[in-house]
């Protein structure tokens, strides 16, 4: 074959191969275009930022989870606080923090997978769930501060009624009374108090509510003990604390100049439980409102990266002749 015909055939074959690549198999071009788009400095910056963000989110999620668990299992827990003050806002807020923290820690792994795979579906799911968690944590924070603001003066009357009517009353068959009894015992041990209001300087001492008006005392045939064991200090002499051997509180009101029973808590619980609730509500609210501020950054980074991946795929689908 002449050299001229060979060159013509070769050019014609190259033309057909080039047309085949462009028209019959555009996937090669799409992969190349996508790769070029993904390797831009902006995309690299977003990917690195999201990797670092997920690590921090994991730590913060575990921290929020730990705070929620601590509030539920500690002495005088969130459940017992709700029983004493007759409102469950604090308990609901605690469960929201607990669930939000656990979900955040789980989402951090999902975010790492989506970032490494550069999958717009995973990234989109990650961003949407972050928004939902953000809303849940905000609600938990609002409930914590609302609970702190709704503590009213009639709380002391509710506490008095619970001691008089429910403390130690049929605790074996009545689950509500058993929970209230356990809550009072936990609170008095935790806060170092006994009864509701008053102290040794008041005309009406705090511990007298058990002896003078409680079903717990009236339902017994024995005269002593005058107060439950939870009103006693750690390692106390129970006979001295509960009035079996000590001629004074709690067997009788304290009188000026008389010795104070060193084994008995002499302060009421009302003021102490208010301070305890305010401190724990502040912790719960701070966690619930600080984490969402950080989640907003993650939502922005995630959706920016998701849009970048979509843009890369869209440009990769274009055919160039």
PDB file of C-alpha atoms in Angstrom:
ATOM      1  CA  UNK A   1       0.000   0.000   0.000  1.00  0.00           C
ATOM      2  CA  UNK A   2       1.352   3.443  -0.829  1.00  0.00           C
ATOM      3  CA  UNK A   3       2.586   5.604   2.007  1.00  0.00           C
ATOM      4  CA  UNK A   4      -0.032   8.272   1.261  1.00  0.00           C
ATOM      5  CA  UNK A   5      -2.900   5.781   1.722  1.00  0.00           C
ATOM      6  CA  UNK A   6      -1.370   4.465   4.952  1.00  0.00           C
ATOM      7  CA  UNK A   7      -1.246   7.962   6.420  1.00  0.00           C
ATOM      8  CA  UNK A   8      -4.838   8.622   5.375  1.00  0.00           C
ATOM      9  CA  UNK A   9      -6.040   5.366   6.928  1.00  0.00           C
ATOM     10  CA  UNK A  10      -4.127   6.134  10.108  1.00  0.00           C
ATOM     11  CA  UNK A  11      -5.651   9.615  10.379  1.00  0.00           C
ATOM     12  CA  UNK A  12      -9.097   8.208   9.714  1.00  0.00           C
ATOM     13  CA  UNK A  13      -8.661   5.563  12.439  1.00  0.00           C
ATOM     14  CA  UNK A  14      -7.510   8.195  14.947  1.00  0.00           C
ATOM     15  CA  UNK A  15     -10.532  10.261  14.094  1.00  0.00           C
ATOM     16  CA  UNK A  16     -12.889   7.303  14.663  1.00  0.00           C
ATOM     17  CA  UNK A  17     -11.181   6.402  17.989  1.00  0.00           C
ATOM     18  CA  UNK A  18     -11.424   9.988  19.156  1.00  0.00           C
ATOM     19  CA  UNK A  19     -15.082  10.160  18.222  1.00  0.00           C
ATOM     20  CA  UNK A  20     -15.748   6.836  19.949  1.00  0.00           C
ATOM     21  CA  UNK A  21     -14.246   8.111  23.188  1.00  0.00           C
ATOM     22  CA  UNK A  22     -16.275  11.290  23.085  1.00  0.00           C
ATOM     23  CA  UNK A  23     -19.593   9.837  21.896  1.00  0.00           C
ATOM     24  CA  UNK A  24     -19.637   6.230  23.037  1.00  0.00           C
ATOM     25  CA  UNK A  25     -17.801   6.310  26.366  1.00  0.00           C
ATOM     26  CA  UNK A  26     -18.060   9.749  27.987  1.00  0.00           C
ATOM     27  CA  UNK A  27     -17.476   8.202  31.466  1.00  0.00           C
ATOM     28  CA  UNK A  28     -13.738   8.586  30.989  1.00  0.00           C
ATOM     29  CA  UNK A  29     -14.133  12.309  30.533  1.00  0.00           C
ATOM     30  CA  UNK A  30     -16.538  12.593  33.465  1.00  0.00           C
ATOM     31  CA  UNK A  31     -14.090  10.943  35.829  1.00  0.00           C
ATOM     32  CA  UNK A  32     -11.325  13.227  34.671  1.00  0.00           C
ATOM     33  CA  UNK A  33     -13.505  16.336  35.016  1.00  0.00           C
ATOM     34  CA  UNK A  34     -14.728  15.309  38.467  1.00  0.00           C
ATOM     35  CA  UNK A  35     -11.212  14.648  39.663  1.00  0.00           C
ATOM     36  CA  UNK A  36     -10.049  18.022  38.530  1.00  0.00           C
ATOM     37  CA  UNK A  37     -12.970  19.736  40.225  1.00  0.00           C
ATOM     38  CA  UNK A  38     -12.551  17.841  43.531  1.00  0.00           C
ATOM     39  CA  UNK A  39      -8.882  18.676  43.794  1.00  0.00           C
ATOM     40  CA  UNK A  40      -9.492  22.416  43.895  1.00  0.00           C
ATOM     41  CA  UNK A  41      -8.032  24.247  46.927  1.00  0.00           C
ATOM     42  CA  UNK A  42     -11.508  25.243  48.120  1.00  0.00           C
ATOM     43  CA  UNK A  43     -12.684  21.642  48.197  1.00  0.00           C
ATOM     44  CA  UNK A  44      -9.520  20.469  49.944  1.00  0.00           C
ATOM     45  CA  UNK A  45     -10.005  23.157  52.585  1.00  0.00           C
ATOM     46  CA  UNK A  46     -13.636  22.141  53.166  1.00  0.00           C
ATOM     47  CA  UNK A  47     -12.716  18.476  53.430  1.00  0.00           C
ATOM     48  CA  UNK A  48      -9.921  19.135  55.936  1.00  0.00           C
ATOM     49  CA  UNK A  49     -12.147  21.451  57.973  1.00  0.00           C
ATOM     50  CA  UNK A  50     -14.910  18.842  58.102  1.00  0.00           C
ATOM     51  CA  UNK A  51     -12.462  16.132  59.210  1.00  0.00           C
ATOM     52  CA  UNK A  52     -11.252  18.305  62.092  1.00  0.00           C
ATOM     53  CA  UNK A  53     -14.801  19.347  62.891  1.00  0.00           C
ATOM     54  CA  UNK A  54     -15.962  15.732  63.178  1.00  0.00           C
ATOM     55  CA  UNK A  55     -13.248  14.973  65.716  1.00  0.00           C
ATOM     56  CA  UNK A  56     -14.279  17.939  67.841  1.00  0.00           C
ATOM     57  CA  UNK A  57     -17.967  16.994  67.444  1.00  0.00           C
ATOM     58  CA  UNK A  58     -17.196  13.488  68.696  1.00  0.00           C
ATOM     59  CA  UNK A  59     -15.546  14.917  71.807  1.00  0.00           C
ATOM     60  CA  UNK A  60     -18.387  17.368  72.437  1.00  0.00           C
ATOM     61  CA  UNK A  61     -21.026  14.682  71.882  1.00  0.00           C
ATOM     62  CA  UNK A  62     -19.334  12.390  74.395  1.00  0.00           C
ATOM     63  CA  UNK A  63     -19.137  15.323  76.819  1.00  0.00           C
ATOM     64  CA  UNK A  64     -22.862  16.105  76.496  1.00  0.00           C
ATOM     65  CA  UNK A  65     -23.638  12.400  76.854  1.00  0.00           C
ATOM     66  CA  UNK A  66     -21.546  12.250  80.039  1.00  0.00           C
ATOM     67  CA  UNK A  67     -23.349  15.277  81.510  1.00  0.00           C
ATOM     68  CA  UNK A  68     -26.748  13.699  80.805  1.00  0.00           C
ATOM     69  CA  UNK A  69     -25.757  10.368  82.346  1.00  0.00           C
ATOM     70  CA  UNK A  70     -24.274  12.126  85.380  1.00  0.00           C
ATOM     71  CA  UNK A  71     -27.497  14.074  85.996  1.00  0.00           C
ATOM     72  CA  UNK A  72     -29.514  10.838  85.822  1.00  0.00           C
ATOM     73  CA  UNK A  73     -27.358   8.578  88.016  1.00  0.00           C
ATOM     74  CA  UNK A  74     -25.957  10.985  90.608  1.00  0.00           C
ATOM     75  CA  UNK A  75     -27.348  11.169  94.136  1.00  0.00           C
ATOM     76  CA  UNK A  76     -30.516  13.251  94.034  1.00  0.00           C
ATOM     77  CA  UNK A  77     -30.840  12.737  90.291  1.00  0.00           C
ATOM     78  CA  UNK A  78     -32.904  14.618  87.724  1.00  0.00           C
ATOM     79  CA  UNK A  79     -35.748  12.153  88.209  1.00  0.00           C
ATOM     80  CA  UNK A  80     -35.779  12.737  91.975  1.00  0.00           C
ATOM     81  CA  UNK A  81     -35.577  16.514  91.524  1.00  0.00           C
ATOM     82  CA  UNK A  82     -38.689  16.351  89.337  1.00  0.00           C
ATOM     83  CA  UNK A  83     -40.514  14.343  92.013  1.00  0.00           C
ATOM     84  CA  UNK A  84     -39.642  16.821  94.767  1.00  0.00           C
ATOM     85  CA  UNK A  85     -40.584  20.001  92.859  1.00  0.00           C
ATOM     86  CA  UNK A  86     -43.571  18.407  91.065  1.00  0.00           C
ATOM     87  CA  UNK A  87     -42.542  19.323  87.522  1.00  0.00           C
ATOM     88  CA  UNK A  88     -40.681  17.220  84.970  1.00  0.00           C
ATOM     89  CA  UNK A  89     -39.148  20.006  82.873  1.00  0.00           C
ATOM     90  CA  UNK A  90     -35.681  19.382  84.297  1.00  0.00           C
ATOM     91  CA  UNK A  91     -35.926  15.641  83.631  1.00  0.00           C
ATOM     92  CA  UNK A  92     -37.114  16.167  80.045  1.00  0.00           C
ATOM     93  CA  UNK A  93     -34.260  18.581  79.410  1.00  0.00           C
ATOM     94  CA  UNK A  94     -31.795  16.030  80.801  1.00  0.00           C
ATOM     95  CA  UNK A  95     -33.077  13.306  78.468  1.00  0.00           C
ATOM     96  CA  UNK A  96     -32.850  15.672  75.494  1.00  0.00           C
ATOM     97  CA  UNK A  97     -29.213  16.437  76.335  1.00  0.00           C
ATOM     98  CA  UNK A  98     -28.522  12.725  76.773  1.00  0.00           C
ATOM     99  CA  UNK A  99     -30.103  11.759  73.448  1.00  0.00           C
ATOM    100  CA  UNK A 100     -28.574  14.701  71.599  1.00  0.00           C
ATOM    101  CA  UNK A 101     -25.079  13.940  72.895  1.00  0.00           C
ATOM    102  CA  UNK A 102     -25.293  10.285  71.925  1.00  0.00           C
ATOM    103  CA  UNK A 103     -26.636  11.121  68.477  1.00  0.00           C
ATOM    104  CA  UNK A 104     -23.895  13.711  67.915  1.00  0.00           C
ATOM    105  CA  UNK A 105     -21.197  11.152  68.757  1.00  0.00           C
ATOM    106  CA  UNK A 106     -22.801   8.684  66.338  1.00  0.00           C
ATOM    107  CA  UNK A 107     -23.106  11.315  63.614  1.00  0.00           C
ATOM    108  CA  UNK A 108     -19.414  12.153  63.856  1.00  0.00           C
ATOM    109  CA  UNK A 109     -18.654   8.710  62.416  1.00  0.00           C
ATOM    110  CA  UNK A 110     -21.222   9.221  59.651  1.00  0.00           C
ATOM    111  CA  UNK A 111     -19.649  12.570  58.823  1.00  0.00           C
ATOM    112  CA  UNK A 112     -16.181  11.020  58.559  1.00  0.00           C
ATOM    113  CA  UNK A 113     -17.494   8.394  56.134  1.00  0.00           C
ATOM    114  CA  UNK A 114     -19.237  10.978  53.997  1.00  0.00           C
ATOM    115  CA  UNK A 115     -16.151  13.182  53.903  1.00  0.00           C
ATOM    116  CA  UNK A 116     -13.817  10.364  52.918  1.00  0.00           C
ATOM    117  CA  UNK A 117     -16.164   8.979  50.258  1.00  0.00           C
ATOM    118  CA  UNK A 118     -17.215  12.445  49.108  1.00  0.00           C
ATOM    119  CA  UNK A 119     -20.772  11.137  48.853  1.00  0.00           C
ATOM    120  CA  UNK A 120     -23.367  13.893  48.530  1.00  0.00           C
ATOM    121  CA  UNK A 121     -26.162  11.653  49.924  1.00  0.00           C
ATOM    122  CA  UNK A 122     -24.262  10.872  53.120  1.00  0.00           C
ATOM    123  CA  UNK A 123     -23.171  14.481  53.470  1.00  0.00           C
ATOM    124  CA  UNK A 124     -26.729  15.717  52.956  1.00  0.00           C
ATOM    125  CA  UNK A 125     -28.095  13.241  55.508  1.00  0.00           C
ATOM    126  CA  UNK A 126     -25.374  14.297  57.943  1.00  0.00           C
ATOM    127  CA  UNK A 127     -26.242  17.979  57.564  1.00  0.00           C
ATOM    128  CA  UNK A 128     -29.996  17.430  57.992  1.00  0.00           C
ATOM    129  CA  UNK A 129     -29.576  15.326  61.130  1.00  0.00           C
ATOM    130  CA  UNK A 130     -27.184  17.918  62.554  1.00  0.00           C
ATOM    131  CA  UNK A 131     -29.977  20.457  62.137  1.00  0.00           C
ATOM    132  CA  UNK A 132     -32.415  18.173  63.985  1.00  0.00           C
ATOM    133  CA  UNK A 133     -29.954  17.613  66.831  1.00  0.00           C
ATOM    134  CA  UNK A 134     -29.339  21.348  66.990  1.00  0.00           C
ATOM    135  CA  UNK A 135     -33.075  21.932  67.439  1.00  0.00           C
ATOM    136  CA  UNK A 136     -33.332  19.229  70.150  1.00  0.00           C
ATOM    137  CA  UNK A 137     -30.447  20.693  72.122  1.00  0.00           C
ATOM    138  CA  UNK A 138     -31.893  24.195  71.857  1.00  0.00           C
ATOM    139  CA  UNK A 139     -35.202  22.904  73.233  1.00  0.00           C
ATOM    140  CA  UNK A 140     -33.320  21.195  76.085  1.00  0.00           C
ATOM    141  CA  UNK A 141     -31.508  24.414  76.937  1.00  0.00           C
ATOM    142  CA  UNK A 142     -34.707  26.453  76.879  1.00  0.00           C
ATOM    143  CA  UNK A 143     -36.413  23.910  79.151  1.00  0.00           C
ATOM    144  CA  UNK A 144     -33.506  24.064  81.609  1.00  0.00           C
ATOM    145  CA  UNK A 145     -33.690  27.847  81.922  1.00  0.00           C
ATOM    146  CA  UNK A 146     -37.503  27.791  81.910  1.00  0.00           C
ATOM    147  CA  UNK A 147     -37.483  25.246  84.719  1.00  0.00           C
ATOM    148  CA  UNK A 148     -35.191  27.523  86.721  1.00  0.00           C
ATOM    149  CA  UNK A 149     -37.550  30.460  86.202  1.00  0.00           C
ATOM    150  CA  UNK A 150     -40.764  28.544  87.056  1.00  0.00           C
ATOM    151  CA  UNK A 151     -39.737  27.563  90.591  1.00  0.00           C
ATOM    152  CA  UNK A 152     -42.430  29.277  92.615  1.00  0.00           C
ATOM    153  CA  UNK A 153     -43.043  30.025  96.268  1.00  0.00           C
ATOM    154  CA  UNK A 154     -45.698  27.312  96.513  1.00  0.00           C
ATOM    155  CA  UNK A 155     -42.957  24.717  95.990  1.00  0.00           C
ATOM    156  CA  UNK A 156     -42.374  24.721  99.738  1.00  0.00           C
ATOM    157  CA  UNK A 157     -46.055  23.876 100.320  1.00  0.00           C
ATOM    158  CA  UNK A 158     -45.806  20.998  97.865  1.00  0.00           C
ATOM    159  CA  UNK A 159     -42.720  19.726  99.679  1.00  0.00           C
ATOM    160  CA  UNK A 160     -44.545  19.912 103.016  1.00  0.00           C
ATOM    161  CA  UNK A 161     -47.528  17.971 101.645  1.00  0.00           C
ATOM    162  CA  UNK A 162     -45.287  15.278 100.182  1.00  0.00           C
ATOM    163  CA  UNK A 163     -43.640  14.677 103.597  1.00  0.00           C
ATOM    164  CA  UNK A 164     -46.909  14.706 105.515  1.00  0.00           C
ATOM    165  CA  UNK A 165     -48.939  12.536 103.180  1.00  0.00           C
ATOM    166  CA  UNK A 166     -46.574  10.438 101.054  1.00  0.00           C
ATOM    167  CA  UNK A 167     -43.195  10.011 102.753  1.00  0.00           C
ATOM    168  CA  UNK A 168     -42.930   6.429 104.060  1.00  0.00           C
ATOM    169  CA  UNK A 169     -46.604   5.773 103.340  1.00  0.00           C
ATOM    170  CA  UNK A 170     -47.270   2.295 101.884  1.00  0.00           C
ATOM    171  CA  UNK A 171     -43.960   2.264  99.996  1.00  0.00           C
ATOM    172  CA  UNK A 172     -44.190  -1.441  99.183  1.00  0.00           C
ATOM    173  CA  UNK A 173     -47.325  -1.281  97.050  1.00  0.00           C
ATOM    174  CA  UNK A 174     -47.428   2.411  96.094  1.00  0.00           C
ATOM    175  CA  UNK A 175     -44.668   3.130  93.561  1.00  0.00           C
ATOM    176  CA  UNK A 176     -45.262   6.909  93.633  1.00  0.00           C
ATOM    177  CA  UNK A 177     -44.853   7.109  97.412  1.00  0.00           C
ATOM    178  CA  UNK A 178     -41.787   4.884  97.215  1.00  0.00           C
ATOM    179  CA  UNK A 179     -40.215   7.175  94.627  1.00  0.00           C
ATOM    180  CA  UNK A 180     -40.996  10.268  96.741  1.00  0.00           C
ATOM    181  CA  UNK A 181     -39.552   8.600  99.843  1.00  0.00           C
ATOM    182  CA  UNK A 182     -36.354   7.657  97.998  1.00  0.00           C
ATOM    183  CA  UNK A 183     -36.113  11.175  96.550  1.00  0.00           C
ATOM    184  CA  UNK A 184     -36.385  12.788  99.988  1.00  0.00           C
ATOM    185  CA  UNK A 185     -33.781  10.428 101.440  1.00  0.00           C
ATOM    186  CA  UNK A 186     -31.391  11.119  98.558  1.00  0.00           C
ATOM    187  CA  UNK A 187     -31.909  14.876  98.813  1.00  0.00           C
ATOM    188  CA  UNK A 188     -31.386  15.012 102.591  1.00  0.00           C
ATOM    189  CA  UNK A 189     -28.194  12.957 102.389  1.00  0.00           C
ATOM    190  CA  UNK A 190     -26.863  14.835  99.370  1.00  0.00           C
ATOM    191  CA  UNK A 191     -27.642  18.373 100.561  1.00  0.00           C
ATOM    192  CA  UNK A 192     -27.155  17.830 104.302  1.00  0.00           C
ATOM    193  CA  UNK A 193     -30.622  18.948 105.363  1.00  0.00           C
ATOM    194  CA  UNK A 194     -33.739  17.697 107.119  1.00  0.00           C
ATOM    195  CA  UNK A 195     -37.352  18.691 106.541  1.00  0.00           C
ATOM    196  CA  UNK A 196     -38.464  21.703 104.516  1.00  0.00           C
ATOM    197  CA  UNK A 197     -37.887  25.128 106.069  1.00  0.00           C
ATOM    198  CA  UNK A 198     -36.272  26.469 109.209  1.00  0.00           C
ATOM    199  CA  UNK A 199     -33.154  25.831 111.318  1.00  0.00           C
ATOM    200  CA  UNK A 200     -32.142  25.992 114.961  1.00  0.00           C
ATOM    201  CA  UNK A 201     -32.677  29.767 115.047  1.00  0.00           C
ATOM    202  CA  UNK A 202     -36.301  29.505 113.868  1.00  0.00           C
ATOM    203  CA  UNK A 203     -39.239  29.103 116.215  1.00  0.00           C
ATOM    204  CA  UNK A 204     -40.334  26.163 114.087  1.00  0.00           C
ATOM    205  CA  UNK A 205     -37.444  23.776 113.480  1.00  0.00           C
ATOM    206  CA  UNK A 206     -37.206  21.990 110.133  1.00  0.00           C
ATOM    207  CA  UNK A 207     -37.073  18.444 111.538  1.00  0.00           C
ATOM    208  CA  UNK A 208     -40.333  18.856 113.520  1.00  0.00           C
ATOM    209  CA  UNK A 209     -42.426  18.203 110.418  1.00  0.00           C
ATOM    210  CA  UNK A 210     -41.665  14.483 110.687  1.00  0.00           C
ATOM    211  CA  UNK A 211     -42.692  14.253 114.336  1.00  0.00           C
ATOM    212  CA  UNK A 212     -45.704  16.582 114.283  1.00  0.00           C
ATOM    213  CA  UNK A 213     -47.489  15.984 111.018  1.00  0.00           C
ATOM    214  CA  UNK A 214     -46.165  13.107 108.908  1.00  0.00           C
ATOM    215  CA  UNK A 215     -47.909   9.832 108.158  1.00  0.00           C
ATOM    216  CA  UNK A 216     -44.479   8.211 108.519  1.00  0.00           C
ATOM    217  CA  UNK A 217     -44.486   9.035 112.270  1.00  0.00           C
ATOM    218  CA  UNK A 218     -48.210   8.639 113.018  1.00  0.00           C
ATOM    219  CA  UNK A 219     -48.416   5.174 111.479  1.00  0.00           C
ATOM    220  CA  UNK A 220     -45.909   3.709 113.977  1.00  0.00           C
ATOM    221  CA  UNK A 221     -46.564   2.525 117.496  1.00  0.00           C
ATOM    222  CA  UNK A 222     -43.098   3.413 118.802  1.00  0.00           C
ATOM    223  CA  UNK A 223     -42.359   6.948 119.899  1.00  0.00           C
ATOM    224  CA  UNK A 224     -38.880   6.957 118.406  1.00  0.00           C
ATOM    225  CA  UNK A 225     -37.215   7.559 115.970  1.00  0.00           C
ATOM    226  CA  UNK A 226     -38.371  11.122 115.464  1.00  0.00           C
ATOM    227  CA  UNK A 227     -36.604  11.606 112.115  1.00  0.00           C
ATOM    228  CA  UNK A 228     -35.526   9.213 109.324  1.00  0.00           C
ATOM    229  CA  UNK A 229     -31.928   8.070 109.020  1.00  0.00           C
ATOM    230  CA  UNK A 230     -31.383  10.332 106.020  1.00  0.00           C
ATOM    231  CA  UNK A 231     -31.521  13.318 108.424  1.00  0.00           C
ATOM    232  CA  UNK A 232     -28.391  12.036 110.176  1.00  0.00           C
ATOM    233  CA  UNK A 233     -24.846  13.116 109.385  1.00  0.00           C
ATOM    234  CA  UNK A 234     -22.388  10.573 107.914  1.00  0.00           C
ATOM    235  CA  UNK A 235     -21.097   8.065 110.504  1.00  0.00           C
ATOM    236  CA  UNK A 236     -23.567   9.471 113.037  1.00  0.00           C
ATOM    237  CA  UNK A 237     -24.754   7.742 116.194  1.00  0.00           C
ATOM    238  CA  UNK A 238     -28.280   6.904 115.051  1.00  0.00           C
ATOM    239  CA  UNK A 239     -29.668   6.712 118.578  1.00  0.00           C
ATOM    240  CA  UNK A 240     -28.351  10.201 119.267  1.00  0.00           C
ATOM    241  CA  UNK A 241     -29.474  11.531 115.892  1.00  0.00           C
ATOM    242  CA  UNK A 242     -33.005  10.119 115.998  1.00  0.00           C
ATOM    243  CA  UNK A 243     -33.746  11.156 119.593  1.00  0.00           C
ATOM    244  CA  UNK A 244     -33.369   7.885 121.472  1.00  0.00           C
ATOM    245  CA  UNK A 245     -30.597   9.107 123.805  1.00  0.00           C
ATOM    246  CA  UNK A 246     -30.221  12.855 123.268  1.00  0.00           C
ATOM    247  CA  UNK A 247     -32.437  15.181 125.330  1.00  0.00           C
ATOM    248  CA  UNK A 248     -33.006  17.833 122.724  1.00  0.00           C
ATOM    249  CA  UNK A 249     -33.489  17.912 118.955  1.00  0.00           C
ATOM    250  CA  UNK A 250     -35.165  16.053 117.407  1.00  0.00           C
ATOM    251  CA  UNK A 251     -37.167  14.857 120.446  1.00  0.00           C
ATOM    252  CA  UNK A 252     -37.990  18.482 121.322  1.00  0.00           C
ATOM    253  CA  UNK A 253     -37.492  21.925 119.764  1.00  0.00           C
ATOM    254  CA  UNK A 254     -34.117  23.534 120.147  1.00  0.00           C
ATOM    255  CA  UNK A 255     -33.937  26.202 122.838  1.00  0.00           C
ATOM    256  CA  UNK A 256     -31.341  28.969 122.981  1.00  0.00           C
ATOM    257  CA  UNK A 257     -28.457  28.088 125.229  1.00  0.00           C
ATOM    258  CA  UNK A 258     -29.052  24.335 124.944  1.00  0.00           C
ATOM    259  CA  UNK A 259     -26.563  22.075 123.121  1.00  0.00           C
ATOM    260  CA  UNK A 260     -27.106  21.327 119.439  1.00  0.00           C
ATOM    261  CA  UNK A 261     -27.359  17.715 118.345  1.00  0.00           C
ATOM    262  CA  UNK A 262     -24.120  17.190 116.344  1.00  0.00           C
ATOM    263  CA  UNK A 263     -25.469  14.070 114.656  1.00  0.00           C
ATOM    264  CA  UNK A 264     -28.558  15.721 113.148  1.00  0.00           C
ATOM    265  CA  UNK A 265     -28.918  17.973 110.106  1.00  0.00           C
ATOM    266  CA  UNK A 266     -30.602  21.095 111.446  1.00  0.00           C
ATOM    267  CA  UNK A 267     -31.158  23.110 108.254  1.00  0.00           C
ATOM    268  CA  UNK A 268     -34.258  22.801 106.097  1.00  0.00           C
ATOM    269  CA  UNK A 269     -34.018  21.582 102.493  1.00  0.00           C
ATOM    270  CA  UNK A 270     -36.015  24.275 100.715  1.00  0.00           C
ATOM    271  CA  UNK A 271     -33.265  26.868 100.301  1.00  0.00           C
ATOM    272  CA  UNK A 272     -30.641  24.230  99.585  1.00  0.00           C
ATOM    273  CA  UNK A 273     -32.694  22.479  96.909  1.00  0.00           C
ATOM    274  CA  UNK A 274     -33.363  25.822  95.207  1.00  0.00           C
ATOM    275  CA  UNK A 275     -29.635  26.519  95.027  1.00  0.00           C
ATOM    276  CA  UNK A 276     -28.937  22.960  93.852  1.00  0.00           C
ATOM    277  CA  UNK A 277     -31.520  23.201  91.064  1.00  0.00           C
ATOM    278  CA  UNK A 278     -30.281  26.602  89.930  1.00  0.00           C
ATOM    279  CA  UNK A 279     -26.691  25.364  89.695  1.00  0.00           C
ATOM    280  CA  UNK A 280     -27.601  22.199  87.783  1.00  0.00           C
ATOM    281  CA  UNK A 281     -30.018  24.037  85.508  1.00  0.00           C
ATOM    282  CA  UNK A 282     -27.219  26.436  84.642  1.00  0.00           C
ATOM    283  CA  UNK A 283     -24.906  23.506  83.759  1.00  0.00           C
ATOM    284  CA  UNK A 284     -27.608  21.814  81.695  1.00  0.00           C
ATOM    285  CA  UNK A 285     -28.559  25.018  79.900  1.00  0.00           C
ATOM    286  CA  UNK A 286     -24.945  25.976  79.189  1.00  0.00           C
ATOM    287  CA  UNK A 287     -24.226  22.581  77.604  1.00  0.00           C
ATOM    288  CA  UNK A 288     -27.493  22.617  75.658  1.00  0.00           C
ATOM    289  CA  UNK A 289     -26.889  26.080  74.205  1.00  0.00           C
ATOM    290  CA  UNK A 290     -23.102  25.973  73.706  1.00  0.00           C
ATOM    291  CA  UNK A 291     -23.072  22.796  71.593  1.00  0.00           C
ATOM    292  CA  UNK A 292     -25.650  24.105  69.042  1.00  0.00           C
ATOM    293  CA  UNK A 293     -23.502  27.181  68.395  1.00  0.00           C
ATOM    294  CA  UNK A 294     -20.749  24.837  67.281  1.00  0.00           C
ATOM    295  CA  UNK A 295     -23.183  22.670  65.306  1.00  0.00           C
ATOM    296  CA  UNK A 296     -24.169  25.674  63.182  1.00  0.00           C
ATOM    297  CA  UNK A 297     -20.590  25.820  61.872  1.00  0.00           C
ATOM    298  CA  UNK A 298     -20.742  22.129  60.987  1.00  0.00           C
ATOM    299  CA  UNK A 299     -24.032  22.506  59.145  1.00  0.00           C
ATOM    300  CA  UNK A 300     -22.579  25.333  57.017  1.00  0.00           C
ATOM    301  CA  UNK A 301     -19.390  23.381  56.190  1.00  0.00           C
ATOM    302  CA  UNK A 302     -21.340  20.206  55.395  1.00  0.00           C
ATOM    303  CA  UNK A 303     -23.791  21.823  52.975  1.00  0.00           C
ATOM    304  CA  UNK A 304     -21.012  23.815  51.295  1.00  0.00           C
ATOM    305  CA  UNK A 305     -19.094  20.601  50.681  1.00  0.00           C
ATOM    306  CA  UNK A 306     -22.267  18.836  49.527  1.00  0.00           C
ATOM    307  CA  UNK A 307     -22.892  21.611  46.980  1.00  0.00           C
ATOM    308  CA  UNK A 308     -19.284  21.352  45.832  1.00  0.00           C
ATOM    309  CA  UNK A 309     -19.661  17.621  45.206  1.00  0.00           C
ATOM    310  CA  UNK A 310     -22.858  18.242  43.235  1.00  0.00           C
ATOM    311  CA  UNK A 311     -21.138  20.889  41.172  1.00  0.00           C
ATOM    312  CA  UNK A 312     -18.318  18.489  40.389  1.00  0.00           C
ATOM    313  CA  UNK A 313     -20.738  15.799  39.245  1.00  0.00           C
ATOM    314  CA  UNK A 314     -22.714  18.274  37.183  1.00  0.00           C
ATOM    315  CA  UNK A 315     -19.694  19.517  35.306  1.00  0.00           C
ATOM    316  CA  UNK A 316     -18.518  15.949  34.842  1.00  0.00           C
ATOM    317  CA  UNK A 317     -21.697  15.094  32.969  1.00  0.00           C
ATOM    318  CA  UNK A 318     -21.041  17.694  30.267  1.00  0.00           C
ATOM    319  CA  UNK A 319     -19.849  16.343  26.906  1.00  0.00           C
ATOM    320  CA  UNK A 320     -17.105  18.194  25.041  1.00  0.00           C
ATOM    321  CA  UNK A 321     -16.555  17.570  21.325  1.00  0.00           C
TER     322      UNK A 321
END
